[in-house]
Amino acid sequence: MTEATQTSTDLADLFPGVATRDERPGYTGAIVPADQLIDFARTLRDTHGYDYLSSVTGVDYLPEDKMEVVYHAFRSAGGPAAVFRTQVSRADPVVPSLVPIYPGADLQEREAWDLLGIRFAGHPDLRRILMWEGFAGHPLRKDWQETYYEEDGKPYKNRWPDGQVYRIEDKQPVGQNATFPEAFDPERWIPETETALYAGLARGGNGGNGHAIDTDTIVVNLGPQHPSTHGVFRMVASIEGETIIDLKPVMGYLHRNHEKIGERNTFLMNMPFTDRLDYFCSMGNNFGYALAVEKLMGIRPPERAEYIRVIMAELTRIVNHLATIGFLLNDLGAFFTPVIYAFGERELILDVFEATSGSRMMCNYFRFGGLARDLPEGVLEQIRELVFERLPRRIDEIDAFLTNNEIVRNRCIGVGVLTRDQALALSAAGPMLRASGVPYDVRRADPYGIYDRFDFDVPVRSNGDIYDRYLIRIDEMRQSLRILQQAVRDIPDGEIQTGKPQYQVRVPAGESYGRVENPKGELGYYVVSTGKPNPWRYHVRAPSFINLTGLGLMCRGHKVADVVAILGSIDIVLGEVDR
Amino acid sequence: MYGLGIIRGLGVTLKHFVATYVDDLRWFFGRISGASGGRYYNADSLTVRQGSQARGIFTVQYPEEKLPVPEEFRFLPFLVYDEDAEGNRQDRCTSCGICAKVCPPQCIWIVRSNDPNTGRPIPEPTEFYIDIDICMNCGLCAEFCPFDAIKMDHDYELASFDRMERHIHNKERLSKSAAYYASIRPVNYAREEAARAAKEAAKSAKAETA
Amino acid sequence: MPDELEKGIPIPPELLNTVAVTTLDKVYGWSRRNSVWPMMFGLACCGIEMIATATSRYDFSRFGMEVMRPSPRQSDLMIVSGTVTKKMVPQIVRLYNQMPEPKYVMAMGACASGGGPFKEGYNVVSGIDKYIPVDVYVPGCPPTPQALLHGLMKVQEKIDGESVRTVRWYRPELSEARPIPVLGPDIFDPRDVETLKNPPSPPEAAEAEAVSS
């Protein structure tokens, strides 16, 4: 808490006359007027060293008739956040875009436009990103209700004591959760096509490569249904022969309205929904959300719970990296043998998750102030066997199997390069950032839980190509094993929950940003509470989503086959990209 | 030599391949000598083949062999009723509604009726529905039930041809006996029974002293 | 070999050991049920459990299903695994239309069956059976690989029960393609144009619901 107030004091002191301290109870950071935002951000980045913009969130304050955009910036050398925000009127919200200064704000500002209707002046390509062009309305606004709307906040009163069961689609005229504007005539309506999307693609000139023959560029859609196992993700590429000239990602095919549902849920109800964000790393997702709410509540879990949290988070890291390496090799063409070897080990770790939390993937294990239940009999032994005996050998075997393979080396070295400056500017996170030479790991830079007690290295590589991202993941698995061995050795006995388990959690008013180093990158949760049982705003800073900002840049000049491998090396999961 | 990396990698694959046969032979000799029941179709070998000592083929031969689920496994909820010696059922559920309030996707519907004579609510659910096409198997209902009345089941073989008729489970479909609950979750059952006995003992001790 | 066949079809005694008799339905069903090729169609978290079913621990190649084709033209079974969103539904229906007969659809998971925990979302469709016919529903969130294998065995059971004389694709009439929903201000099905142009006022809607239920 003291560091946060220091930062907010710093910002208001560093920028006298421009930044005013945010005086709302529970809020940190400074308020910057919209017209001075760009200069403020430039000075913050250049003079004060906050070169990494992590999160851009739009918030709708309907009662005060304001729209707010909150920014969290960090120093790549480490340290707490610089939180600043700008407030505009709700009737016509226009905020200057920070893309010229922090290009990583690109996709996040498009999301704020799509879901909240905040227009960003100066954004290079302000189109909808998660919903389709032509959708009526900005769904995350507080006054926007879908057809299946029942009540403002859960629990719904009609479930008990007089719960007459129904299927909600039976109550709608077309059995759909669809809202249409007044006097909508489907026969006369003209569809909006994707002209803006295709027009934005750069096309090469004919014969522009110095070829003697006049060549033509064609536009190809990769996805949303495709053999790569990453999910429903579409890429629109303009190619000349086999070479990519420009590539744009299109997402939103798995947009499940996590944030809107999150505002309707109570705080505890959100926990199982966070499992479904990055569905490989459910323990990590739970961890981030628990941290964010615990910051607001001002509580910390007991010692044993902290150790178990670290054990679960690091096992999740191994699970995720095994799956990623398997899928990367799948994308390179080694169809399925590396996946099978990797998933075999993953199954053993999932057995541990199933024995502890009840489910292989959707763990729902963390609670505010601790964990749902203690480790059952024999599970610690299982973990000990895995961590000391089986996993080190298997990771060495995967290393021997794949790392010096000539095909892997030829296809991965020098492909999809993201330089150090590009990675920082594009807000890349996690292995993508560290493979490009930036030694930023949230567990070191801004430690949470008890990570400052463990002795581990942060692996960094400098080339920023696919091969480095693969090597980083092998290194990180080895470091996770180191942490696990220390945690399993040092875990104390004791309680696993601070206070009594409650389903109606009292969360004081305020905002908080809880971040963890998820295997895919920095996962952040921005939670605004007004003291009610339901959060006012609930936003997820998804690493896969923001890592995709650099996809077009990395793919230019490579072949179509390389695009698939580059996508595999970024390691996206659609549950997180689309939320 | 160019290609050495590929050859080494193939060596790893060859090692896995050979290990499957070596492992089969090990089990075969074990079965002949009587030390074990053979590689497949018995529960003891399944535990060894699926634990961290697993070598060789890692497959579970479903449906002839089913990998047993751990105690904490949660699939769909079920209501627990106590059955006494005569076979009379007593629902543990008092229709307090906490599970309906805590369910994240709100898939539980409970009807609680009032006793027509006294006008007070009857501590039994008149109707209890769960829509399993909405349930997310999170287990919060079981975690926060104060009466140990709703617990998470282990039965996962629920595929069906028609969902409109069958996927809203009513109270009849959801009720299973406490003996069943003890068989699937012995450790939890023992702990809860001990807690219940302790509470009974404390209550009777207080009643005696009062 | 069932006795009634032996009794029904007279086989000369000298040929008894060299001839096996069965029905066309049984051979037809047996060959189809043991080589169902699923379409690689993982939408969300259930897709990962589907991939886990394909890997070595649960291995549905024991059922003949390891050939997971990404192309709908070459697949028999579409396993819709994951939440069906409005943005994705036109693609799913298009893929369904592109699958050649005989084709089956399995709704894996709570989301594909009936919207799942995300049912109230503005971008979520409450179940894929609103647009394409579903043969088997596998509940769970996500269904464990063993539950999915049980569901696949149910598909096999359904295939076993089909007879060459009564299957849909050998009838003289042409199979119709499913109409593809349109993404307008919100999603609508071209079959619902009349209802959308003249939406019923609320008392009428309640009446219509009372009549239909």
Tab-separated table of C-alpha atoms in Angstrom, chain A residues 154-156 158-167 169 265 268-269 272-273 276 341 344 347-348 351 354-359 362-364 367 372-373 385 390 394 397 401 404-407 410 502-503, chain B residues 1-6 9 12-13 15-16 50-54 58 70 72-74 95-98 100-106 108-112 127 129 131 136 138 140 143-144 163-164 167-168:
chain	number	residue	atom	x	y	z
A	154	LYS	CA	-26.554	-12.179	-9.051
A	155	PRO	CA	-27.980	-14.006	-7.139
A	156	TYR	CA	-31.239	-13.729	-9.037
A	158	ASN	CA	-36.381	-15.824	-9.013
A	159	ARG	CA	-34.257	-18.921	-8.296
A	160	TRP	CA	-35.341	-19.242	-4.663
A	161	PRO	CA	-37.690	-19.535	-2.766
A	162	ASP	CA	-40.025	-19.746	-5.690
A	163	GLY	CA	-37.795	-21.160	-8.400
A	164	GLN	CA	-40.031	-22.183	-11.261
A	165	VAL	CA	-37.515	-23.680	-13.649
A	166	TYR	CA	-37.437	-22.444	-17.227
A	167	ARG	CA	-35.139	-22.286	-20.170
A	169	GLU	CA	-34.694	-19.078	-24.661
A	265	ASN	CA	-21.395	-12.080	-10.597
A	268	LEU	CA	-16.605	-15.363	-5.348
A	269	MET	CA	-18.668	-16.412	-8.342
A	272	PRO	CA	-14.671	-20.461	-11.522
A	273	PHE	CA	-15.086	-18.141	-14.497
A	276	ARG	CA	-11.936	-20.575	-18.282
A	341	TYR	CA	5.194	-37.213	-25.246
A	344	GLY	CA	1.864	-37.827	-21.200
A	347	GLU	CA	-1.496	-36.007	-17.582
A	348	LEU	CA	0.513	-36.924	-14.522
A	351	ASP	CA	-3.731	-36.082	-11.813
A	354	GLU	CA	-7.627	-33.521	-9.995
A	355	ALA	CA	-6.778	-35.071	-6.643
A	356	THR	CA	-6.439	-31.656	-5.005
A	357	SER	CA	-9.045	-29.463	-6.563
A	358	GLY	CA	-11.487	-31.856	-8.140
A	359	SER	CA	-11.032	-31.139	-11.790
A	362	MET	CA	-11.079	-26.015	-14.231
A	363	CYS	CA	-9.567	-26.048	-10.810
A	364	ASN	CA	-11.438	-23.307	-8.934
A	367	ARG	CA	-10.163	-18.484	-2.417
A	372	ALA	CA	-10.546	-24.054	-0.912
A	373	ARG	CA	-9.180	-27.148	0.769
A	385	GLU	CA	8.003	-37.982	-6.993
A	390	ARG	CA	10.220	-37.961	-13.273
A	394	ARG	CA	11.515	-36.089	-19.059
A	397	GLU	CA	14.594	-36.040	-22.780
A	401	PHE	CA	14.774	-34.970	-28.602
A	404	ASN	CA	19.344	-29.997	-31.812
A	405	ASN	CA	17.007	-31.279	-34.448
A	406	GLU	CA	18.181	-29.776	-37.745
A	407	ILE	CA	14.669	-29.257	-39.061
A	410	ASN	CA	16.388	-24.446	-39.824
A	502	GLN	CA	-17.523	-17.064	3.176
A	503	TYR	CA	-19.590	-16.894	0.061
B	1	MET	CA	27.618	-34.598	-39.376
B	2	TYR	CA	24.532	-32.871	-40.648
B	3	GLY	CA	21.477	-34.719	-39.483
B	4	LEU	CA	22.955	-35.914	-36.206
B	5	GLY	CA	20.313	-34.025	-34.240
B	6	ILE	CA	17.523	-35.777	-36.117
B	9	GLY	CA	15.886	-37.529	-31.738
B	12	VAL	CA	14.663	-41.146	-28.247
B	13	THR	CA	11.656	-42.357	-30.185
B	15	LYS	CA	13.890	-45.932	-26.919
B	16	HIS	CA	10.187	-45.275	-26.218
B	50	GLN	CA	-0.814	-44.700	-14.572
B	51	GLY	CA	1.359	-43.435	-11.765
B	52	SER	CA	4.671	-41.685	-11.875
B	53	GLN	CA	6.425	-45.036	-12.398
B	54	ALA	CA	4.639	-45.449	-15.712
B	58	PHE	CA	0.361	-45.252	-21.217
B	70	PRO	CA	-9.966	-39.304	-7.016
B	72	GLU	CA	-12.354	-34.764	-4.717
B	73	PHE	CA	-13.484	-35.183	-8.319
B	74	ARG	CA	-16.517	-33.094	-9.098
B	95	SER	CA	-34.228	-25.497	0.992
B	96	CYS	CA	-32.247	-22.708	2.619
B	97	GLY	CA	-31.285	-21.533	-0.860
B	98	ILE	CA	-27.600	-20.932	-0.246
B	100	ALA	CA	-28.919	-21.315	-5.463
B	101	LYS	CA	-27.434	-18.034	-4.286
B	102	VAL	CA	-23.823	-19.101	-4.641
B	103	CYS	CA	-24.102	-20.890	-7.998
B	104	PRO	CA	-22.103	-18.787	-10.511
B	105	PRO	CA	-24.258	-19.398	-13.598
B	106	GLN	CA	-27.452	-19.589	-11.500
B	108	ILE	CA	-30.263	-24.131	-9.469
B	109	TRP	CA	-33.975	-23.520	-9.022
B	110	ILE	CA	-35.564	-24.336	-5.648
B	111	VAL	CA	-39.217	-24.130	-4.637
B	112	ARG	CA	-39.779	-23.906	-0.932
B	127	GLU	CA	-39.025	-28.831	-6.074
B	129	TYR	CA	-34.025	-28.355	-10.396
B	131	ASP	CA	-30.080	-27.444	-15.532
B	136	MET	CA	-20.110	-25.498	-14.722
B	138	CYS	CA	-17.473	-25.668	-9.967
B	140	LEU	CA	-19.402	-24.024	-4.899
B	143	GLU	CA	-18.708	-26.238	-0.617
B	144	PHE	CA	-21.110	-23.809	1.024
B	163	ARG	CA	-31.287	-32.868	-24.131
B	164	MET	CA	-34.678	-31.178	-24.000
B	167	HIS	CA	-30.964	-32.302	-19.114
B	168	ILE	CA	-32.993	-30.536	-16.449
